[in-house]
């Protein structure tokens, strides 16, 4: 699976993809992540990619031409299933969106800055608009890194234990049960006896019950969603 991320701050994305699971996925050839500097596609001598908003108002707007040039170059070289714009007014990312996107081939991700991007880029090129939550960040780079992380770990073969993505919180619509490792007792705090019992059926029943209880307490909305 190939990701092409278009940004004015490519160096912001150096680190998130260079560690752990995302790094391993690229080494194994299961995902390719290419970061493109929007300024390389600027058409003026100052290499600026933004301009004042028509109609006035505060903040700058990212212009059409550099995005169009970069997207069209990429599209002339590869087929893309989705062109995603990271924006706080998009659909909020959740596990089912990540699952769906993990079945795609190639994806372009646009990162906005300043006030946002010219509406016509959204109208003409973008197939999905995704937010990572109801708060405003200074740019789309961190949201793009989060989206790529959520997708790549679901690609078959990326996680060493194939089942571990399936048992994540949210994958069955519930939060995870509490987990423990050694020591069995720390400063008087004990691991629940059931987990030390060796009785797999009882442990599974306990975990199911804990998942339901946690979800009821912390995220009742998950139980009422379809
Ligand atoms: N860009 C700025 N804030 C964002 C958010 N919450 N989600 C996605 N992209 C963004």
GROMACS .gro file of N, CA and C in nm, residues 53-221:
model
  507
   53UNK      N    1  -0.739   3.563   0.140
   53UNK     CA    2  -0.871   3.511   0.105
   53UNK      C    3  -0.954   3.613   0.026
   54UNK      N    4  -1.020   3.568  -0.078
   54UNK     CA    5  -1.120   3.652  -0.145
   54UNK      C    6  -1.227   3.687  -0.044
   55UNK      N    7  -1.274   3.810  -0.049
   55UNK     CA    8  -1.381   3.851   0.042
   55UNK      C    9  -1.328   3.900   0.175
   56UNK      N   10  -1.196   3.895   0.193
   56UNK     CA   11  -1.135   3.944   0.316
   56UNK      C   12  -1.139   3.843   0.428
   57UNK      N   13  -1.096   3.885   0.545
   57UNK     CA   14  -1.092   3.793   0.659
   57UNK      C   15  -0.949   3.763   0.697
   58UNK      N   16  -0.934   3.701   0.816
   58UNK     CA   17  -0.799   3.676   0.866
   58UNK      C   18  -0.743   3.548   0.808
   59UNK      N   19  -0.610   3.540   0.809
   59UNK     CA   20  -0.543   3.416   0.770
   59UNK      C   21  -0.526   3.404   0.620
   60UNK      N   22  -0.434   3.316   0.583
   60UNK     CA   23  -0.402   3.293   0.442
   60UNK      C   24  -0.468   3.163   0.396
   61UNK      N   25  -0.484   3.152   0.265
   61UNK     CA   26  -0.548   3.033   0.207
   61UNK      C   27  -0.447   2.964   0.116
   62UNK      N   28  -0.437   2.833   0.125
   62UNK     CA   29  -0.344   2.761   0.038
   62UNK      C   30  -0.402   2.755  -0.104
   63UNK      N   31  -0.316   2.787  -0.201
   63UNK     CA   32  -0.362   2.804  -0.338
   63UNK      C   33  -0.382   2.671  -0.411
   64UNK      N   34  -0.461   2.680  -0.517
   64UNK     CA   35  -0.492   2.559  -0.595
   64UNK      C   36  -0.371   2.506  -0.671
   65UNK      N   37  -0.301   2.596  -0.744
   65UNK     CA   38  -0.207   2.547  -0.844
   65UNK      C   39  -0.101   2.451  -0.792
   66UNK      N   40  -0.032   2.481  -0.679
   66UNK     CA   41   0.071   2.385  -0.635
   66UNK      C   42   0.012   2.247  -0.603
   67UNK      N   43  -0.104   2.244  -0.535
   67UNK     CA   44  -0.167   2.114  -0.505
   67UNK      C   45  -0.204   2.042  -0.635
   68UNK      N   46  -0.264   2.118  -0.728
   68UNK     CA   47  -0.307   2.056  -0.854
   68UNK      C   48  -0.187   1.997  -0.927
   69UNK      N   49  -0.076   2.074  -0.932
   69UNK     CA   50   0.043   2.026  -1.004
   69UNK      C   51   0.097   1.899  -0.941
   70UNK      N   52   0.103   1.896  -0.808
   70UNK     CA   53   0.158   1.778  -0.739
   70UNK      C   54   0.066   1.658  -0.756
   71UNK      N   55  -0.064   1.679  -0.735
   71UNK     CA   56  -0.160   1.568  -0.746
   71UNK      C   57  -0.160   1.514  -0.889
   72UNK      N   58  -0.159   1.603  -0.986
   72UNK     CA   59  -0.165   1.556  -1.125
   72UNK      C   60  -0.038   1.482  -1.165
   73UNK      N   61   0.074   1.525  -1.112
   73UNK     CA   62   0.198   1.451  -1.140
   73UNK      C   63   0.188   1.310  -1.082
   74UNK      N   64   0.144   1.303  -0.955
   74UNK     CA   65   0.131   1.170  -0.891
   74UNK      C   66   0.032   1.082  -0.967
   75UNK      N   67  -0.080   1.142  -1.008
   75UNK     CA   68  -0.183   1.063  -1.078
   75UNK      C   69  -0.135   1.016  -1.215
   76UNK      N   70  -0.038   1.089  -1.274
   76UNK     CA   71   0.014   1.044  -1.404
   76UNK      C   72   0.108   0.924  -1.386
   77UNK      N   73   0.152   0.901  -1.262
   77UNK     CA   74   0.247   0.792  -1.236
   77UNK      C   75   0.183   0.671  -1.169
   78UNK      N   76   0.075   0.692  -1.094
   78UNK     CA   77   0.011   0.583  -1.018
   78UNK      C   78  -0.140   0.601  -1.019
   79UNK      N   79  -0.208   0.490  -0.992
   79UNK     CA   80  -0.354   0.497  -0.972
   79UNK      C   81  -0.379   0.521  -0.824
   80UNK      N   82  -0.474   0.605  -0.792
   80UNK     CA   83  -0.508   0.627  -0.650
   80UNK      C   84  -0.653   0.592  -0.622
   81UNK      N   85  -0.675   0.529  -0.506
   81UNK     CA   86  -0.812   0.495  -0.465
   81UNK      C   87  -0.877   0.611  -0.391
   82UNK      N   88  -0.796   0.688  -0.320
   82UNK     CA   89  -0.852   0.796  -0.240
   82UNK      C   90  -0.756   0.915  -0.239
   83UNK      N   91  -0.813   1.034  -0.237
   83UNK     CA   92  -0.736   1.156  -0.209
   83UNK      C   93  -0.802   1.217  -0.086
   84UNK      N   94  -0.729   1.213   0.025
   84UNK     CA   95  -0.787   1.250   0.154
   84UNK      C   96  -0.731   1.385   0.199
   85UNK      N   97  -0.820   1.472   0.242
   85UNK     CA   98  -0.779   1.601   0.299
   85UNK      C   99  -0.801   1.595   0.450
   86UNK      N  100  -0.694   1.621   0.527
   86UNK     CA  101  -0.704   1.622   0.673
   86UNK      C  102  -0.756   1.759   0.715
   87UNK      N  103  -0.870   1.761   0.781
   87UNK     CA  104  -0.931   1.888   0.818
   87UNK      C  105  -1.023   1.872   0.938
   88UNK      N  106  -1.026   1.971   1.028
   88UNK     CA  107  -1.114   1.956   1.145
   88UNK      C  108  -1.262   1.951   1.107
   89UNK      N  109  -1.299   1.995   0.985
   89UNK     CA  110  -1.441   1.985   0.948
   89UNK      C  111  -1.473   1.859   0.868
   90UNK      N  112  -1.381   1.762   0.869
   90UNK     CA  113  -1.408   1.634   0.802
   90UNK      C  114  -1.483   1.537   0.893
   91UNK      N  115  -1.500   1.413   0.844
   91UNK     CA  116  -1.565   1.308   0.925
   91UNK      C  117  -1.464   1.259   1.028
   92UNK      N  118  -1.508   1.241   1.150
   92UNK     CA  119  -1.413   1.203   1.256
   92UNK      C  120  -1.363   1.060   1.236
   93UNK      N  121  -1.232   1.045   1.239
   93UNK     CA  122  -1.168   0.914   1.220
   93UNK      C  123  -1.212   0.817   1.330
   94UNK      N  124  -1.244   0.695   1.289
   94UNK     CA  125  -1.270   0.589   1.387
   94UNK      C  126  -1.216   0.457   1.331
   95UNK      N  127  -1.229   0.351   1.409
   95UNK     CA  128  -1.169   0.224   1.368
   95UNK      C  129  -1.230   0.171   1.239
   96UNK      N  130  -1.359   0.193   1.219
   96UNK     CA  131  -1.417   0.134   1.098
   96UNK      C  132  -1.370   0.208   0.973
   97UNK      N  133  -1.342   0.339   0.983
   97UNK     CA  134  -1.284   0.410   0.868
   97UNK      C  135  -1.142   0.358   0.843
   98UNK      N  136  -1.065   0.338   0.951
   98UNK     CA  137  -0.928   0.285   0.935
   98UNK      C  138  -0.932   0.146   0.871
   99UNK      N  139  -1.024   0.062   0.916
   99UNK     CA  140  -1.036  -0.073   0.858
   99UNK      C  141  -1.064  -0.064   0.709
  100UNK      N  142  -1.159   0.022   0.673
  100UNK     CA  143  -1.197   0.037   0.533
  100UNK      C  144  -1.077   0.084   0.450
  101UNK      N  145  -1.005   0.185   0.500
  101UNK     CA  146  -0.893   0.240   0.422
  101UNK      C  147  -0.778   0.140   0.411
  102UNK      N  148  -0.767   0.047   0.507
  102UNK     CA  149  -0.656  -0.050   0.503
  102UNK      C  150  -0.674  -0.150   0.389
  103UNK      N  151  -0.792  -0.153   0.328
  103UNK     CA  152  -0.815  -0.245   0.215
  103UNK      C  153  -0.786  -0.176   0.081
  104UNK      N  154  -0.747  -0.049   0.085
  104UNK     CA  155  -0.724   0.026  -0.040
  104UNK      C  156  -0.582   0.003  -0.090
  105UNK      N  157  -0.561   0.047  -0.216
  105UNK     CA  158  -0.426   0.039  -0.273
  105UNK      C  159  -0.348   0.164  -0.238
  106UNK      N  160  -0.358   0.266  -0.322
  106UNK     CA  161  -0.277   0.386  -0.303
  106UNK      C  162  -0.363   0.504  -0.256
  107UNK      N  163  -0.304   0.583  -0.168
  107UNK     CA  164  -0.378   0.696  -0.110
  107UNK      C  165  -0.290   0.821  -0.112
  108UNK      N  166  -0.349   0.933  -0.155
  108UNK     CA  167  -0.282   1.064  -0.142
  108UNK      C  168  -0.344   1.134  -0.021
  109UNK      N  169  -0.259   1.196   0.061
  109UNK     CA  170  -0.310   1.272   0.176
  109UNK      C  171  -0.263   1.417   0.163
  110UNK      N  172  -0.356   1.510   0.174
  110UNK     CA  173  -0.323   1.653   0.166
  110UNK      C  174  -0.324   1.712   0.307
  111UNK      N  175  -0.217   1.784   0.340
  111UNK     CA  176  -0.209   1.849   0.471
  111UNK      C  177  -0.231   1.999   0.451
  112UNK      N  178  -0.326   2.054   0.522
  112UNK     CA  179  -0.353   2.198   0.512
  112UNK      C  180  -0.278   2.275   0.619
  113UNK      N  181  -0.266   2.405   0.596
  113UNK     CA  182  -0.207   2.497   0.695
  113UNK      C  183  -0.283   2.627   0.689
  114UNK      N  184  -0.244   2.720   0.772
  114UNK     CA  185  -0.307   2.852   0.773
  114UNK      C  186  -0.457   2.835   0.791
  115UNK      N  187  -0.535   2.906   0.711
  115UNK     CA  188  -0.681   2.900   0.724
  115UNK      C  189  -0.738   2.774   0.657
  116UNK      N  190  -0.656   2.711   0.572
  116UNK     CA  191  -0.707   2.594   0.500
  116UNK      C  192  -0.673   2.604   0.353
  117UNK      N  193  -0.734   2.517   0.273
  117UNK     CA  194  -0.702   2.514   0.131
  117UNK      C  195  -0.820   2.568   0.051
  118UNK      N  196  -0.789   2.620  -0.066
  118UNK     CA  197  -0.894   2.671  -0.156
  118UNK      C  198  -1.000   2.563  -0.176
  119UNK      N  199  -1.126   2.601  -0.161
  119UNK     CA  200  -1.238   2.506  -0.168
  119UNK      C  201  -1.235   2.424  -0.297
  120UNK      N  202  -1.183   2.483  -0.405
  120UNK     CA  203  -1.189   2.412  -0.534
  120UNK      C  204  -1.099   2.290  -0.536
  121UNK      N  205  -0.993   2.286  -0.452
  121UNK     CA  206  -0.911   2.164  -0.444
  121UNK      C  207  -0.999   2.053  -0.386
  122UNK      N  208  -1.078   2.090  -0.286
  122UNK     CA  209  -1.167   1.991  -0.222
  122UNK      C  210  -1.272   1.944  -0.322
  123UNK      N  211  -1.329   2.039  -0.395
  123UNK     CA  212  -1.436   2.004  -0.489
  123UNK      C  213  -1.385   1.915  -0.602
  124UNK      N  214  -1.266   1.945  -0.652
  124UNK     CA  215  -1.219   1.879  -0.774
  124UNK      C  216  -1.144   1.749  -0.746
  125UNK      N  217  -1.059   1.748  -0.643
  125UNK     CA  218  -0.970   1.633  -0.627
  125UNK      C  219  -1.003   1.541  -0.509
  126UNK      N  220  -1.053   1.600  -0.400
  126UNK     CA  221  -1.059   1.524  -0.275
  126UNK      C  222  -1.177   1.426  -0.274
  127UNK      N  223  -1.148   1.302  -0.232
  127UNK     CA  224  -1.255   1.201  -0.225
  127UNK      C  225  -1.307   1.183  -0.082
  128UNK      N  226  -1.226   1.219   0.018
  128UNK     CA  227  -1.270   1.208   0.158
  128UNK      C  228  -1.205   1.316   0.241
  129UNK      N  229  -1.276   1.364   0.342
  129UNK     CA  230  -1.220   1.464   0.432
  129UNK      C  231  -1.227   1.403   0.572
  130UNK      N  232  -1.111   1.398   0.637
  130UNK     CA  233  -1.105   1.329   0.767
  130UNK      C  234  -1.049   1.422   0.874
  131UNK      N  235  -1.116   1.420   0.989
  131UNK     CA  236  -1.071   1.493   1.108
  131UNK      C  237  -1.023   1.389   1.209
  132UNK      N  238  -0.927   1.426   1.294
  132UNK     CA  239  -0.889   1.332   1.399
  132UNK      C  240  -0.954   1.368   1.532
  133UNK      N  241  -1.041   1.467   1.533
  133UNK     CA  242  -1.111   1.500   1.657
  133UNK      C  243  -1.153   1.644   1.657
  134UNK      N  244  -1.241   1.678   1.751
  134UNK     CA  245  -1.299   1.812   1.756
  134UNK      C  246  -1.207   1.912   1.827
  135UNK      N  247  -1.094   1.938   1.766
  135UNK     CA  248  -1.001   2.039   1.815
  135UNK      C  249  -0.919   2.080   1.695
  136UNK      N  250  -0.862   2.201   1.700
  136UNK     CA  251  -0.791   2.251   1.582
  136UNK      C  252  -0.640   2.246   1.606
  137UNK      N  253  -0.570   2.182   1.515
  137UNK     CA  254  -0.423   2.176   1.522
  137UNK      C  255  -0.367   2.276   1.423
  138UNK      N  256  -0.234   2.297   1.430
  138UNK     CA  257  -0.178   2.401   1.343
  138UNK      C  258  -0.156   2.354   1.200
  139UNK      N  259  -0.171   2.227   1.174
  139UNK     CA  260  -0.157   2.178   1.037
  139UNK      C  261  -0.204   2.034   1.028
  140UNK      N  262  -0.210   1.984   0.906
  140UNK     CA  263  -0.261   1.848   0.886
  140UNK      C  264  -0.157   1.738   0.897
  141UNK      N  265  -0.030   1.774   0.928
  141UNK     CA  266   0.076   1.672   0.927
  141UNK      C  267   0.059   1.569   1.038
  142UNK      N  268   0.036   1.615   1.161
  142UNK     CA  269   0.021   1.519   1.271
  142UNK      C  270  -0.105   1.434   1.249
  143UNK      N  271  -0.218   1.496   1.209
  143UNK     CA  272  -0.333   1.413   1.174
  143UNK      C  273  -0.301   1.310   1.063
  144UNK      N  274  -0.223   1.350   0.962
  144UNK     CA  275  -0.189   1.255   0.854
  144UNK      C  276  -0.108   1.139   0.910
  145UNK      N  277  -0.013   1.168   1.001
  145UNK     CA  278   0.068   1.062   1.061
  145UNK      C  279  -0.020   0.966   1.141
  146UNK      N  280  -0.117   1.021   1.210
  146UNK     CA  281  -0.208   0.938   1.289
  146UNK      C  282  -0.291   0.849   1.197
  147UNK      N  283  -0.341   0.907   1.090
  147UNK     CA  284  -0.421   0.828   0.996
  147UNK      C  285  -0.338   0.714   0.936
  148UNK      N  286  -0.215   0.745   0.893
  148UNK     CA  287  -0.130   0.642   0.831
  148UNK      C  288  -0.100   0.532   0.934
  149UNK      N  289  -0.071   0.569   1.056
  149UNK     CA  290  -0.043   0.470   1.161
  149UNK      C  291  -0.164   0.378   1.181
  150UNK      N  292  -0.282   0.439   1.191
  150UNK     CA  293  -0.404   0.359   1.215
  150UNK      C  294  -0.429   0.261   1.101
  151UNK      N  295  -0.392   0.300   0.979
  151UNK     CA  296  -0.417   0.214   0.863
  151UNK      C  297  -0.309   0.106   0.850
  152UNK      N  298  -0.182   0.148   0.860
  152UNK     CA  299  -0.072   0.055   0.827
  152UNK      C  300  -0.070  -0.065   0.921
  153UNK      N  301  -0.101  -0.045   1.049
  153UNK     CA  302  -0.096  -0.157   1.143
  153UNK      C  303  -0.202  -0.263   1.113
  154UNK      N  304  -0.300  -0.227   1.027
  154UNK     CA  305  -0.405  -0.322   0.990
  154UNK      C  306  -0.371  -0.402   0.864
  155UNK      N  307  -0.267  -0.361   0.793
  155UNK     CA  308  -0.232  -0.431   0.669
  155UNK      C  309  -0.181  -0.571   0.707
  156UNK      N  310  -0.239  -0.677   0.647
  156UNK     CA  311  -0.197  -0.813   0.684
  156UNK      C  312  -0.045  -0.831   0.673
  157UNK      N  313   0.013  -0.888   0.778
  157UNK     CA  314   0.157  -0.914   0.779
  157UNK      C  315   0.236  -0.807   0.850
  158UNK      N  316   0.175  -0.691   0.878
  158UNK     CA  317   0.250  -0.582   0.943
  158UNK      C  318   0.274  -0.614   1.090
  159UNK      N  319   0.171  -0.656   1.161
  159UNK     CA  320   0.191  -0.694   1.302
  159UNK      C  321   0.239  -0.838   1.307
  160UNK      N  322   0.336  -0.864   1.394
  160UNK     CA  323   0.391  -1.000   1.396
  160UNK      C  324   0.286  -1.101   1.440
  161UNK      N  325   0.204  -1.065   1.539
  161UNK     CA  326   0.098  -1.153   1.582
  161UNK      C  327  -0.028  -1.112   1.507
  162UNK      N  328  -0.064  -1.192   1.407
  162UNK     CA  329  -0.174  -1.156   1.315
  162UNK      C  330  -0.303  -1.121   1.389
  163UNK      N  331  -0.322  -1.184   1.506
  163UNK     CA  332  -0.449  -1.162   1.573
  163UNK      C  333  -0.450  -1.034   1.656
  164UNK      N  334  -0.332  -0.973   1.676
  164UNK     CA  335  -0.332  -0.868   1.777
  164UNK      C  336  -0.407  -0.742   1.733
  165UNK      N  337  -0.409  -0.715   1.600
  165UNK     CA  338  -0.490  -0.599   1.557
  165UNK      C  339  -0.637  -0.629   1.576
  166UNK      N  340  -0.674  -0.756   1.560
  166UNK     CA  341  -0.815  -0.792   1.574
  166UNK      C  342  -0.863  -0.779   1.717
  167UNK      N  343  -0.770  -0.795   1.814
  167UNK     CA  344  -0.813  -0.787   1.953
  167UNK      C  345  -0.796  -0.647   2.012
  168UNK      N  346  -0.762  -0.549   1.927
  168UNK     CA  347  -0.750  -0.411   1.977
  168UNK      C  348  -0.881  -0.361   2.033
  169UNK      N  349  -0.870  -0.261   2.121
  169UNK     CA  350  -0.989  -0.185   2.160
  169UNK      C  351  -1.056  -0.137   2.032
  170UNK      N  352  -1.188  -0.131   2.029
  170UNK     CA  353  -1.269  -0.081   1.918
  170UNK      C  354  -1.291  -0.183   1.809
  171UNK      N  355  -1.200  -0.283   1.795
  171UNK     CA  356  -1.213  -0.372   1.680
  171UNK      C  357  -1.343  -0.451   1.692
  172UNK      N  358  -1.386  -0.483   1.815
  172UNK     CA  359  -1.516  -0.548   1.831
  172UNK      C  360  -1.618  -0.449   1.888
  173UNK      N  361  -1.588  -0.321   1.875
  173UNK     CA  362  -1.682  -0.219   1.922
  173UNK      C  363  -1.676  -0.196   2.072
  174UNK      N  364  -1.580  -0.262   2.140
  174UNK     CA  365  -1.568  -0.248   2.286
  174UNK      C  366  -1.427  -0.204   2.323
  175UNK      N  367  -1.413  -0.144   2.439
  175UNK     CA  368  -1.279  -0.113   2.492
  175UNK      C  369  -1.214  -0.241   2.542
  176UNK      N  370  -1.081  -0.237   2.557
  176UNK     CA  371  -1.008  -0.356   2.605
  176UNK      C  372  -1.031  -0.378   2.755
  177UNK      N  373  -1.014  -0.503   2.796
  177UNK     CA  374  -1.013  -0.537   2.939
  177UNK      C  375  -0.880  -0.491   2.998
  178UNK      N  376  -0.872  -0.471   3.131
  178UNK     CA  377  -0.743  -0.436   3.192
  178UNK      C  378  -0.640  -0.547   3.170
  179UNK      N  379  -0.513  -0.509   3.155
  179UNK     CA  380  -0.408  -0.610   3.136
  179UNK      C  381  -0.299  -0.592   3.240
  180UNK      N  382  -0.229  -0.700   3.271
  180UNK     CA  383  -0.126  -0.701   3.376
  180UNK      C  384  -0.008  -0.786   3.332
  181UNK      N  385   0.110  -0.757   3.388
  181UNK     CA  386   0.225  -0.847   3.373
  181UNK      C  387   0.294  -0.855   3.510
  182UNK      N  388   0.406  -0.932   3.515
  182UNK     CA  389   0.472  -0.950   3.645
  182UNK      C  390   0.524  -0.818   3.702
  183UNK      N  391   0.533  -0.798   3.830
  183UNK     CA  392   0.506  -0.896   3.937
  183UNK      C  393   0.355  -0.911   3.967
  184UNK      N  394   0.321  -1.026   4.026
  184UNK     CA  395   0.181  -1.054   4.059
  184UNK      C  396   0.130  -0.963   4.171
  185UNK      N  397   0.223  -0.910   4.250
  185UNK     CA  398   0.183  -0.813   4.353
  185UNK      C  399   0.286  -0.701   4.357
  186UNK      N  400   0.241  -0.577   4.356
  186UNK     CA  401   0.331  -0.460   4.361
  186UNK      C  402   0.274  -0.360   4.460
  187UNK      N  403   0.352  -0.336   4.567
  187UNK     CA  404   0.310  -0.244   4.674
  187UNK      C  405   0.167  -0.272   4.721
  188UNK      N  406   0.138  -0.399   4.735
  188UNK     CA  407   0.007  -0.438   4.786
  188UNK      C  408  -0.102  -0.446   4.679
  189UNK      N  409  -0.073  -0.399   4.556
  189UNK     CA  410  -0.172  -0.407   4.448
  189UNK      C  411  -0.157  -0.540   4.377
  190UNK      N  412  -0.265  -0.621   4.382
  190UNK     CA  413  -0.255  -0.756   4.326
  190UNK      C  414  -0.318  -0.766   4.189
  191UNK      N  415  -0.263  -0.855   4.109
  191UNK     CA  416  -0.326  -0.891   3.982
  191UNK      C  417  -0.451  -0.972   4.016
  192UNK      N  418  -0.565  -0.951   3.948
  192UNK     CA  419  -0.684  -1.031   3.980
  192UNK      C  420  -0.654  -1.181   3.977
  193UNK      N  421  -0.701  -1.253   4.081
  193UNK     CA  422  -0.672  -1.396   4.096
  193UNK      C  423  -0.706  -1.476   3.971
  194UNK      N  424  -0.815  -1.441   3.909
  194UNK     CA  425  -0.863  -1.517   3.793
  194UNK      C  426  -0.755  -1.530   3.684
  195UNK      N  427  -0.675  -1.421   3.669
  195UNK     CA  428  -0.573  -1.422   3.562
  195UNK      C  429  -0.457  -1.516   3.595
  196UNK      N  430  -0.447  -1.553   3.723
  196UNK     CA  431  -0.339  -1.645   3.764
  196UNK      C  432  -0.392  -1.789   3.773
  197UNK      N  433  -0.522  -1.807   3.745
  197UNK     CA  434  -0.586  -1.938   3.769
  197UNK      C  435  -0.550  -2.041   3.663
  198UNK      N  436  -0.511  -1.994   3.544
  198UNK     CA  437  -0.483  -2.090   3.436
  198UNK      C  438  -0.608  -2.145   3.370
  199UNK      N  439  -0.725  -2.102   3.415
  199UNK     CA  440  -0.851  -2.151   3.357
  199UNK      C  441  -0.892  -2.059   3.241
  200UNK      N  442  -0.863  -2.106   3.119
  200UNK     CA  443  -0.878  -2.020   3.002
  200UNK      C  444  -1.023  -1.974   2.982
  201UNK      N  445  -1.116  -2.067   3.001
  201UNK     CA  446  -1.258  -2.033   2.980
  201UNK      C  447  -1.301  -1.923   3.078
  202UNK      N  448  -1.260  -1.939   3.203
  202UNK     CA  449  -1.298  -1.839   3.304
  202UNK      C  450  -1.230  -1.705   3.276
  203UNK      N  451  -1.105  -1.711   3.232
  203UNK     CA  452  -1.032  -1.587   3.201
  203UNK      C  453  -1.102  -1.514   3.086
  204UNK      N  454  -1.140  -1.589   2.983
  204UNK     CA  455  -1.207  -1.526   2.869
  204UNK      C  456  -1.340  -1.465   2.911
  205UNK      N  457  -1.412  -1.536   2.997
  205UNK     CA  458  -1.542  -1.483   3.044
  205UNK      C  459  -1.519  -1.355   3.125
  206UNK      N  460  -1.416  -1.356   3.209
  206UNK     CA  461  -1.384  -1.237   3.290
  206UNK      C  462  -1.348  -1.120   3.199
  207UNK      N  463  -1.267  -1.149   3.096
  207UNK     CA  464  -1.227  -1.040   3.005
  207UNK      C  465  -1.348  -0.983   2.931
  208UNK      N  466  -1.437  -1.071   2.886
  208UNK     CA  467  -1.557  -1.023   2.816
  208UNK      C  468  -1.638  -0.930   2.906
  209UNK      N  469  -1.653  -0.975   3.030
  209UNK     CA  470  -1.732  -0.897   3.126
  209UNK      C  471  -1.666  -0.761   3.153
  210UNK      N  472  -1.533  -0.763   3.168
  210UNK     CA  473  -1.459  -0.638   3.193
  210UNK      C  474  -1.471  -0.542   3.075
  211UNK      N  475  -1.465  -0.600   2.955
  211UNK     CA  476  -1.475  -0.515   2.835
  211UNK      C  477  -1.609  -0.442   2.834
  212UNK      N  478  -1.713  -0.519   2.862
  212UNK     CA  479  -1.847  -0.462   2.861
  212UNK      C  480  -1.861  -0.355   2.970
  213UNK      N  481  -1.810  -0.388   3.089
  213UNK     CA  482  -1.821  -0.296   3.201
  213UNK      C  483  -1.747  -0.165   3.173
  214UNK      N  484  -1.622  -0.179   3.123
  214UNK     CA  485  -1.543  -0.058   3.090
  214UNK      C  486  -1.612   0.027   2.986
  215UNK      N  487  -1.666  -0.040   2.885
  215UNK     CA  488  -1.730   0.035   2.777
  215UNK      C  489  -1.854   0.106   2.830
  216UNK      N  490  -1.930   0.035   2.915
  216UNK     CA  491  -2.049   0.098   2.973
  216UNK      C  492  -2.011   0.221   3.055
  217UNK      N  493  -1.903   0.208   3.133
  217UNK     CA  494  -1.862   0.318   3.221
  217UNK      C  495  -1.802   0.436   3.144
  218UNK      N  496  -1.712   0.402   3.048
  218UNK     CA  497  -1.633   0.510   2.986
  218UNK      C  498  -1.686   0.559   2.853
  219UNK      N  499  -1.742   0.467   2.773
  219UNK     CA  500  -1.785   0.504   2.639
  219UNK      C  501  -1.920   0.442   2.606
  220UNK      N  502  -2.024   0.479   2.685
  220UNK     CA  503  -2.155   0.420   2.659
  220UNK      C  504  -2.203   0.446   2.515
  221UNK      N  505  -2.152   0.555   2.454
  221UNK     CA  506  -2.193   0.586   2.315
  221UNK      C  507  -2.157   0.472   2.219
   0.00000   0.00000   0.00000
